[in-house]
mmCIF file of C-alpha atoms in Angstrom:
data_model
loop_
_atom_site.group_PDB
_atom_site.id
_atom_site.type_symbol
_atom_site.label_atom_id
_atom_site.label_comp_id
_atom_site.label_asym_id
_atom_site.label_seq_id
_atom_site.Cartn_x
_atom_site.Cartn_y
_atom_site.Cartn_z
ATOM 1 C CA UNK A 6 15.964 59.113 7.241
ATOM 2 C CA UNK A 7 17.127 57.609 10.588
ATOM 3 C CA UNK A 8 12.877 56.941 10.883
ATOM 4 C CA UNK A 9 13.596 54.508 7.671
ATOM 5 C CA UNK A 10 16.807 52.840 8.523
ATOM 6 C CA UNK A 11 15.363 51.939 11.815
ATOM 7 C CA UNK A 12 12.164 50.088 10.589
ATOM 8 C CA UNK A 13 14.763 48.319 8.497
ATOM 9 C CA UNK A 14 16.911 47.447 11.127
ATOM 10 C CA UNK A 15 13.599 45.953 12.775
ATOM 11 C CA UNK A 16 12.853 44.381 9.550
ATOM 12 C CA UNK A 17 16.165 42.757 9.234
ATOM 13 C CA UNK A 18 15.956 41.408 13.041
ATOM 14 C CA UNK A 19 12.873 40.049 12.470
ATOM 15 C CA UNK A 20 13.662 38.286 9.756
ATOM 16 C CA UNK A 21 17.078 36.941 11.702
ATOM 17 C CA UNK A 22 14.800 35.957 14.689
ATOM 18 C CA UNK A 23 12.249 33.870 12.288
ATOM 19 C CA UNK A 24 15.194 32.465 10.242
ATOM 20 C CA UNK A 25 16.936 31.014 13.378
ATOM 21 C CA UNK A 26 13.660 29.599 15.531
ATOM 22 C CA UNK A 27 13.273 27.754 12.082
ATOM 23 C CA UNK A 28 16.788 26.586 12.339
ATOM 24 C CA UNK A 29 16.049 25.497 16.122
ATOM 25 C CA UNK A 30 12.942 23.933 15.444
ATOM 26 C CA UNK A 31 14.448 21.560 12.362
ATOM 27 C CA UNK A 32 17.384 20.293 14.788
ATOM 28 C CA UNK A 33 14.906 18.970 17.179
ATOM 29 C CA UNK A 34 12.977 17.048 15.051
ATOM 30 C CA UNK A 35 14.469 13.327 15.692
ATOM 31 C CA UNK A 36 15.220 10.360 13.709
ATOM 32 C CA UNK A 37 12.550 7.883 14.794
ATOM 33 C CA UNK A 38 9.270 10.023 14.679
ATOM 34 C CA UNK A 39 7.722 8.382 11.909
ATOM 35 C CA UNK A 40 9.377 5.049 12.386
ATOM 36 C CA UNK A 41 5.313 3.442 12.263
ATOM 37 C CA UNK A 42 4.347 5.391 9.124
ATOM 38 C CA UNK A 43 8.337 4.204 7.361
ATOM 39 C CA UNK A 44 7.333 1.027 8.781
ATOM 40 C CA UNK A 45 3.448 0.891 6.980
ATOM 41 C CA UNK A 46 5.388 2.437 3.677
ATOM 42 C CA UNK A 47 8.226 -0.684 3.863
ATOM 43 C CA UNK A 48 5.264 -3.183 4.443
ATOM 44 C CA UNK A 49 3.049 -1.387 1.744
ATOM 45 C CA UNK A 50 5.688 -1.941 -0.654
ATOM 46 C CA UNK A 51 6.830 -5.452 -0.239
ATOM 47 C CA UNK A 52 2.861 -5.700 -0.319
ATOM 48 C CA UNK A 53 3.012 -4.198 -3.553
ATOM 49 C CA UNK A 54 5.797 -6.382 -4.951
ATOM 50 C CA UNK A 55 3.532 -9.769 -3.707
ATOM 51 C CA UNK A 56 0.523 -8.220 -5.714
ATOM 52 C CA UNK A 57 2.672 -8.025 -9.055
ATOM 53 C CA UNK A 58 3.880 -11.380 -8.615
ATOM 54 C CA UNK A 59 0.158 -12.253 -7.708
ATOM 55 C CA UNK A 60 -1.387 -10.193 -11.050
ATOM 56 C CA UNK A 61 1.532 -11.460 -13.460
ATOM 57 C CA UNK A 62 0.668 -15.073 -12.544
ATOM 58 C CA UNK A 63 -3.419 -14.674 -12.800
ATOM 59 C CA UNK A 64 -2.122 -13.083 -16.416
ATOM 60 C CA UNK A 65 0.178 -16.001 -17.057
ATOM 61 C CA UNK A 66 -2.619 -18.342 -16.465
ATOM 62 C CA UNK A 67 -4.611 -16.239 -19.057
ATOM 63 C CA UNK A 68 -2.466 -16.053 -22.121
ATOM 64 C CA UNK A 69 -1.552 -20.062 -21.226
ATOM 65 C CA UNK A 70 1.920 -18.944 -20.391
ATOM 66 C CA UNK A 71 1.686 -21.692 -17.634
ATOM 67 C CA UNK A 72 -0.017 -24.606 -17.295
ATOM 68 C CA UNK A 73 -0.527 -27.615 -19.974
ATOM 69 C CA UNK A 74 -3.243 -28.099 -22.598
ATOM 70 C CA UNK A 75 -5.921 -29.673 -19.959
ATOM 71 C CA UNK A 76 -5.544 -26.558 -17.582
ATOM 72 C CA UNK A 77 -5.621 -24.054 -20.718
ATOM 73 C CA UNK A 78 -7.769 -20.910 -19.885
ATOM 74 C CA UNK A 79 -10.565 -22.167 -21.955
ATOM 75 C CA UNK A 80 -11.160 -24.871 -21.072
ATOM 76 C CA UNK A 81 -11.585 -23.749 -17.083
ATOM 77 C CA UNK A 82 -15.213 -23.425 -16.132
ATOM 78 C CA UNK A 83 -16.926 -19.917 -16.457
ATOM 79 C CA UNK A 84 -16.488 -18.717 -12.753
ATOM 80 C CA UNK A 85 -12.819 -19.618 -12.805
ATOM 81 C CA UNK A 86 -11.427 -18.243 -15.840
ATOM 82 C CA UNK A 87 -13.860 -14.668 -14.570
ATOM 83 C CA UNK A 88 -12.599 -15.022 -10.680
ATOM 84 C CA UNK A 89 -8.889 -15.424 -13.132
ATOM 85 C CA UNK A 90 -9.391 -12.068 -15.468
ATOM 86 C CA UNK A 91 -10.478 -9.657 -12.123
ATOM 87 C CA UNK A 92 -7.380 -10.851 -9.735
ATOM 88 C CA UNK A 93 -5.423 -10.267 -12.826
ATOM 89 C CA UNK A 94 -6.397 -7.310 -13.424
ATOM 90 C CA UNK A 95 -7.130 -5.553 -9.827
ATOM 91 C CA UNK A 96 -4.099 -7.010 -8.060
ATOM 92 C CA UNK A 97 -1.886 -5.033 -10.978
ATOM 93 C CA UNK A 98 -3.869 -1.999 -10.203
ATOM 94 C CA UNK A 99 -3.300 -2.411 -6.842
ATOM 95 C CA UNK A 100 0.135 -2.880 -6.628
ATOM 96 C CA UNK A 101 0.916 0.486 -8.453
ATOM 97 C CA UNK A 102 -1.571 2.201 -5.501
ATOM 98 C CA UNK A 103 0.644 0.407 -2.615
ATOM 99 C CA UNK A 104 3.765 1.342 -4.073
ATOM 100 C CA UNK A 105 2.938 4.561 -4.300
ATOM 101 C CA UNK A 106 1.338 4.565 -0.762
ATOM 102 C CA UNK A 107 -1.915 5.846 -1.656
ATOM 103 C CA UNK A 108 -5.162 5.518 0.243
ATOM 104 C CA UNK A 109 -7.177 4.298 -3.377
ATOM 105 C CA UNK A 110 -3.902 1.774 -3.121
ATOM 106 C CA UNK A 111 -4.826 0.678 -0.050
ATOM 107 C CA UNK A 112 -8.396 0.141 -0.241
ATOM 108 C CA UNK A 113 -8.368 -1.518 -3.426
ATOM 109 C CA UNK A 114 -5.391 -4.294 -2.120
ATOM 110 C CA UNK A 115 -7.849 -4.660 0.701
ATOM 111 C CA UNK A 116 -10.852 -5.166 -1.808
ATOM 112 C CA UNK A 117 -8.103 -8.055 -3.219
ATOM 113 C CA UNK A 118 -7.463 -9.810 -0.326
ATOM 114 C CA UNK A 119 -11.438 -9.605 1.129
ATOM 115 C CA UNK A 120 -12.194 -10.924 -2.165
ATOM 116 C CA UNK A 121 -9.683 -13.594 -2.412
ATOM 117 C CA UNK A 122 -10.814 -15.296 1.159
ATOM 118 C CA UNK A 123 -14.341 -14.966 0.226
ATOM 119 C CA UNK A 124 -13.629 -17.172 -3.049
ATOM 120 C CA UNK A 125 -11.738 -19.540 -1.199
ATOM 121 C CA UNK A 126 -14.404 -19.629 1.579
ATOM 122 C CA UNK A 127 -17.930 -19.348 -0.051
ATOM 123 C CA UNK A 128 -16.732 -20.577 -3.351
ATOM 124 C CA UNK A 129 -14.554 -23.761 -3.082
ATOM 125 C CA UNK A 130 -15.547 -24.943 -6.855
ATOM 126 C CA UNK A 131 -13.401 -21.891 -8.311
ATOM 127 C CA UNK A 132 -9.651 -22.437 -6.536
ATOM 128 C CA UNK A 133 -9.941 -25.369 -4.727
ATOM 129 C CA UNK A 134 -11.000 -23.718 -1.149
ATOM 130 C CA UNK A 135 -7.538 -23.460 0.153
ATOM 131 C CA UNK A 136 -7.460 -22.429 4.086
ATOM 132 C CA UNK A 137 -3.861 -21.984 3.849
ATOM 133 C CA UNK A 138 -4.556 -19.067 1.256
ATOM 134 C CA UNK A 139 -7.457 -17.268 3.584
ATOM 135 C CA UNK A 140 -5.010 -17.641 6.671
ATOM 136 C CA UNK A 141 -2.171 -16.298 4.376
ATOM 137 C CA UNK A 142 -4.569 -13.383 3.426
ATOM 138 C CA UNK A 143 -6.096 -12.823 7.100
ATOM 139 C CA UNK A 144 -2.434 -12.433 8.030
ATOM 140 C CA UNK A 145 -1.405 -9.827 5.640
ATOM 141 C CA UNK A 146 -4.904 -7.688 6.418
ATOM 142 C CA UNK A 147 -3.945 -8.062 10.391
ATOM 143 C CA UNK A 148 -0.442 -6.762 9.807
ATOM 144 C CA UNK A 149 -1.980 -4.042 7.249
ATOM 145 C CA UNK A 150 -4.600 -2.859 10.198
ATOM 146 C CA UNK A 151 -1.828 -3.126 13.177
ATOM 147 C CA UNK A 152 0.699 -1.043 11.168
ATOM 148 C CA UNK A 153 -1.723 1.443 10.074
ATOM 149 C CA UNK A 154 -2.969 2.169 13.992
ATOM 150 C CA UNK A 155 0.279 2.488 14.762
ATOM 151 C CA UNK A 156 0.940 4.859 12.449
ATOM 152 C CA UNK A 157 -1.970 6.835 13.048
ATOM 153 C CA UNK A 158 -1.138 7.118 16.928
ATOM 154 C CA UNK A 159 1.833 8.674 15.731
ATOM 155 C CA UNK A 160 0.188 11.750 14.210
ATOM 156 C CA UNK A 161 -2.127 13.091 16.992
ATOM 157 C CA UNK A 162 -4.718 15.182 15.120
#
């Protein structure tokens, strides 16, 4: 009987022992350890919000929400009102993969912006070929790729 009792005493100290190094090892853990990865998330999301502002207005500009009778969506050339429909729909997609911080979210904002310069850059006919809107993008993918090393320096593998 006292063989028992004492492999349950054992038991029971064990269990103590585990219960307080876990304990121990939760109050070291300190506020800013993930400040790069909260700092990706925060930009990820106001990301997110600029894609369904981007997506609703592509839409807008399909139903003829905006825009008179002379820019209605049918009577925009062929490349336009197609370049019009895929922002519209892949910036909405998007968005919901930033928000919820995603890697498919990520990658397909990225497919957004890549394909948003290269429109304004190879295709001027389509929006005009505004520089302001490629340096805009080229911004947003530098601050994407800085936060993300950062980030990723902060979880050694």
């Amino acid at each position: 009987m006292s063989d028992v009792s004492a492999r349950d005493q054992g038991r029971d100290n064990a269990r103590d022992n585990a219960m307080s190094m876990a304990a121990m090892s939760s109050e070291r853990i300190e506020p800013d350890d993930n400040v790069w990865t909260r700092r990706l998330v925060l930009f990820l999301r106001i990301m997110a919000v600029v894609s369904i502002m981007k997506g609703l207005y592509h839409w807008a500009q399909v139903t003829g929400f905006i825009g008179g009778e002379e820019e209605a969506f049918e009577n925009q050339s062929m490349a336009w009102q197609t370049a019009t429909v895929y922002f519209a729909v892949i910036e909405l997609v998007g968005a919901v993969g930033l928000w919820l911080a995603t890697p498919w979210g990520a990658v397909v904002w990225l497919t957004t912006v890549v394909s948003m310069a290269v429109i304004e850059l190879m295709f001027p006919g389509i929006y005009g070929g505004s520089l302001t809107v490629v340096g805009l993008e080229a911004m947003m993918l530098a601050a994407y790729l800085a936060l993300a090393w950062m980030a990723a320096r902060e979880r050694p593998p």
